[in-house]
Amino acid sequence: MAEKVTIIIDGQKISATAGEMLLRAALDNGIYIPHLCAGGEETGHPPASCRLCFVEVEGRPAPVPACTLPVTEGLVIQTRSERVDGLVAAGFELLMSNHRLDCKNCPANGSCELQRIAKARKLRLKPKNLPVLDKNLPVDDSVPGIIYDPNKCVLCGRCVRACRRSGSGVLGFTRRGYQRVVTTFGDSTLAESGCTGCKECARACPVGALSQTD
Ligand code: FES
């Protein structure tokens, strides 16, 4: 049986499984930590690429990502501090500077993880300091039941991993800088790529980039 340990998050005693990631332990106990690249039901080691899940760990000199911090007995965590809030705000603004903001017409409106983070940390969805760099890429509705708007992609990689798990494996990352995006091999449409239409990608997407129409 998995060993149980006791940790403290924001002054609250939590029982967690030794070795599980702190982000998972916090979420399972109703403590919200912003996150995008670590997927909901996914287990294992996330890519730690979104840099939104920073927390303070007692005894450590700098904030660390909660999604890659294994839980050990006696861990003392603060989910908020000036440093953490600053890192999350900066990372979030960077993401939003490359995200086409159209909440009113977005299928994820109301369930979007970006909206949730903005609300939890009192952040603006619209960047204040950075210019918005729109990718200006075509929307792909070539597979029935799936719409892919790459202009809303936040590069969390959850769809790529879901697509691999489903067995299709047609999604991957391409390009660099603000043009980096999830696409298919050779930049073909989903229909041309060998996509089976399972919609696992849309279910995994935490924003409105990949959505289901049925
Ligand atoms: Fe930890 Fe993305 S959820 S870095």
XYZ file of C-alpha atoms and ligand atoms in Angstrom:
218
model
C 0.000 0.000 0.000
C 1.253 3.501 -0.857
C 2.820 5.323 2.074
C 0.867 8.292 3.418
C 2.596 11.485 4.523
C 1.425 14.695 6.137
C 2.200 18.028 4.545
C 1.078 21.582 5.244
C -0.289 23.811 2.499
C -1.190 27.376 3.430
C -1.387 26.334 7.052
C -3.720 23.426 6.321
C -2.660 19.869 7.235
C -3.063 17.507 4.268
C -2.654 13.771 4.020
C -1.038 12.829 0.700
C 0.625 9.860 -0.941
C 4.407 9.905 -0.692
C 5.935 10.651 -4.072
C 2.840 12.055 -5.746
C 3.254 15.514 -7.174
C 2.351 18.415 -4.933
C 0.022 19.929 -7.541
C -2.077 16.751 -7.594
C -2.139 16.524 -3.777
C -3.250 20.157 -3.520
C -5.972 19.861 -6.173
C -7.259 16.610 -4.676
C -7.673 18.456 -1.389
C -9.491 21.412 -2.885
C -6.509 23.759 -2.883
C -6.223 25.495 -6.229
C -2.831 26.152 -7.765
C -2.822 27.615 -11.306
C -1.738 25.047 -13.888
C -2.045 24.379 -17.600
C 0.489 21.823 -18.779
C -0.218 19.306 -16.015
C -3.435 17.646 -17.122
C -6.480 16.905 -15.012
C -6.512 13.123 -14.857
C -2.988 12.629 -16.130
C -0.497 11.005 -13.820
C 3.278 10.979 -14.131
C 5.718 13.761 -14.838
C 4.309 16.732 -16.769
C 6.566 18.836 -19.015
C 6.514 21.726 -16.507
C 6.427 24.112 -19.426
C 3.651 26.584 -18.550
C 5.430 27.825 -15.408
C 2.214 28.803 -13.689
C 2.195 26.421 -10.739
C 4.945 27.984 -8.654
C 4.798 27.628 -4.869
C 7.100 28.509 -1.993
C 8.632 25.535 -0.199
C 9.955 26.067 3.310
C 13.738 25.721 3.269
C 14.108 26.352 -0.453
C 15.615 29.607 -1.680
C 13.286 30.094 -4.665
C 9.753 29.115 -5.737
C 9.415 25.724 -7.457
C 6.781 24.287 -9.842
C 4.247 22.262 -7.838
C 3.690 19.855 -10.727
C 7.195 18.402 -10.441
C 7.627 18.481 -6.674
C 7.220 15.019 -5.125
C 5.462 15.063 -1.790
C 7.527 14.082 1.246
C 6.727 13.986 4.952
C 6.645 17.395 6.622
C 6.698 19.528 3.468
C 5.527 23.075 4.246
C 4.104 24.999 1.303
C 2.769 28.468 0.654
C 0.810 28.791 -2.567
C 0.987 32.595 -2.476
C 3.803 35.058 -1.876
C 5.001 38.203 -3.584
C 7.507 36.155 -5.584
C 5.009 33.470 -6.570
C 2.354 35.986 -7.546
C 4.895 37.917 -9.602
C 6.047 34.806 -11.471
C 2.491 33.660 -12.163
C 1.418 37.128 -13.319
C 4.400 37.412 -15.676
C 3.908 33.921 -17.104
C 0.208 34.478 -17.538
C 0.681 37.799 -19.324
C 3.182 36.178 -21.672
C 0.683 33.433 -22.492
C -2.131 35.876 -23.033
C 0.000 37.968 -25.369
C -0.139 35.054 -27.792
C -3.705 33.876 -27.235
C -6.565 35.122 -29.389
C -9.015 36.516 -26.883
C -12.601 36.033 -27.966
C -14.310 34.717 -24.842
C -17.805 35.740 -25.884
C -17.684 33.481 -28.948
C -15.428 30.782 -27.520
C -16.828 27.288 -26.816
C -14.725 27.151 -23.646
C -16.260 30.313 -22.201
C -17.092 29.535 -18.579
C -14.933 26.417 -18.367
C -11.668 27.855 -19.656
C -8.630 27.337 -17.443
C -7.323 30.783 -18.426
C -10.478 32.385 -17.061
C -10.121 30.320 -13.902
C -6.510 31.406 -13.366
C -7.379 35.052 -14.052
C -10.199 34.910 -11.518
C -8.178 33.064 -8.858
C -5.224 35.421 -9.091
C -7.109 38.591 -10.021
C -5.287 38.901 -13.326
C -6.404 40.594 -16.502
C -7.045 38.321 -19.467
C -5.999 41.133 -21.778
C -2.255 41.824 -21.517
C -1.435 45.160 -19.969
C 2.256 45.492 -20.718
C 2.888 43.259 -23.717
C 1.661 43.639 -27.289
C -0.619 40.887 -28.574
C 1.056 38.769 -31.246
C -1.700 36.887 -33.043
C -0.549 33.765 -34.890
C -3.149 34.422 -37.531
C -3.494 30.786 -38.519
C -6.543 29.198 -40.194
C -9.132 27.398 -38.080
C -9.365 23.667 -38.885
C -12.858 22.138 -38.923
C -11.996 19.356 -41.366
C -12.910 16.518 -38.972
C -16.595 16.327 -37.985
C -17.141 17.184 -34.344
C -13.756 18.887 -33.780
C -12.733 22.499 -34.265
C -9.086 23.428 -33.890
C -8.275 27.120 -33.541
C -4.468 27.269 -33.277
C -4.657 30.965 -32.455
C -5.939 29.978 -29.014
C -3.323 27.274 -28.359
C -1.443 27.780 -25.075
C 1.182 25.099 -25.811
C 0.350 23.012 -22.753
C 0.779 19.814 -24.794
C -2.192 18.064 -23.216
C -3.764 17.395 -26.629
C -0.482 15.996 -27.974
C -0.231 13.542 -25.092
C -3.937 12.639 -25.337
C -3.555 12.003 -29.072
C -0.573 9.711 -28.409
C -2.485 7.851 -25.702
C -5.443 7.367 -28.040
C -3.136 5.716 -30.538
C -3.436 8.241 -33.368
C -0.379 10.303 -32.488
C -0.958 12.802 -35.273
C -0.405 15.947 -33.172
C 2.928 17.526 -32.308
C 4.636 20.880 -31.852
C 6.067 22.924 -34.679
C 7.766 26.316 -35.270
C 9.510 28.548 -32.737
C 8.856 31.691 -30.733
C 5.399 33.182 -30.788
C 4.563 31.127 -33.905
C 5.068 27.860 -32.010
C 1.908 25.824 -32.128
C 0.438 22.327 -32.062
C -0.156 20.980 -35.517
C -0.105 17.783 -37.547
C 2.839 16.320 -39.451
C 3.460 18.483 -42.503
C 0.926 21.053 -41.301
C -1.891 19.168 -43.001
C -5.486 19.495 -41.858
C -6.697 17.092 -39.199
C -8.694 15.204 -41.828
C -5.601 14.676 -43.972
C -3.421 13.743 -41.001
C -4.911 10.359 -40.161
C -6.922 11.744 -37.230
C -9.540 9.178 -36.237
C -11.895 11.792 -34.766
C -11.794 10.306 -31.267
C -11.920 13.836 -29.752
C -9.527 12.968 -26.919
C -7.570 16.117 -27.863
C -10.631 18.324 -27.434
C -11.432 16.707 -24.089
C -7.865 17.376 -22.915
C -7.652 21.002 -24.068
C -7.945 23.330 -21.043
C -8.840 26.342 -23.206
C -10.865 26.798 -26.376
C -8.198 25.803 -28.898
C -9.566 22.306 -29.510
C -13.263 21.933 -28.968
C -16.022 19.439 -29.656
C -19.079 20.452 -31.578
C -21.182 17.454 -30.609
Fe 3.469 23.097 -13.552
Fe 2.703 23.778 -15.995
S 1.493 22.912 -14.408
S 4.642 24.082 -15.052
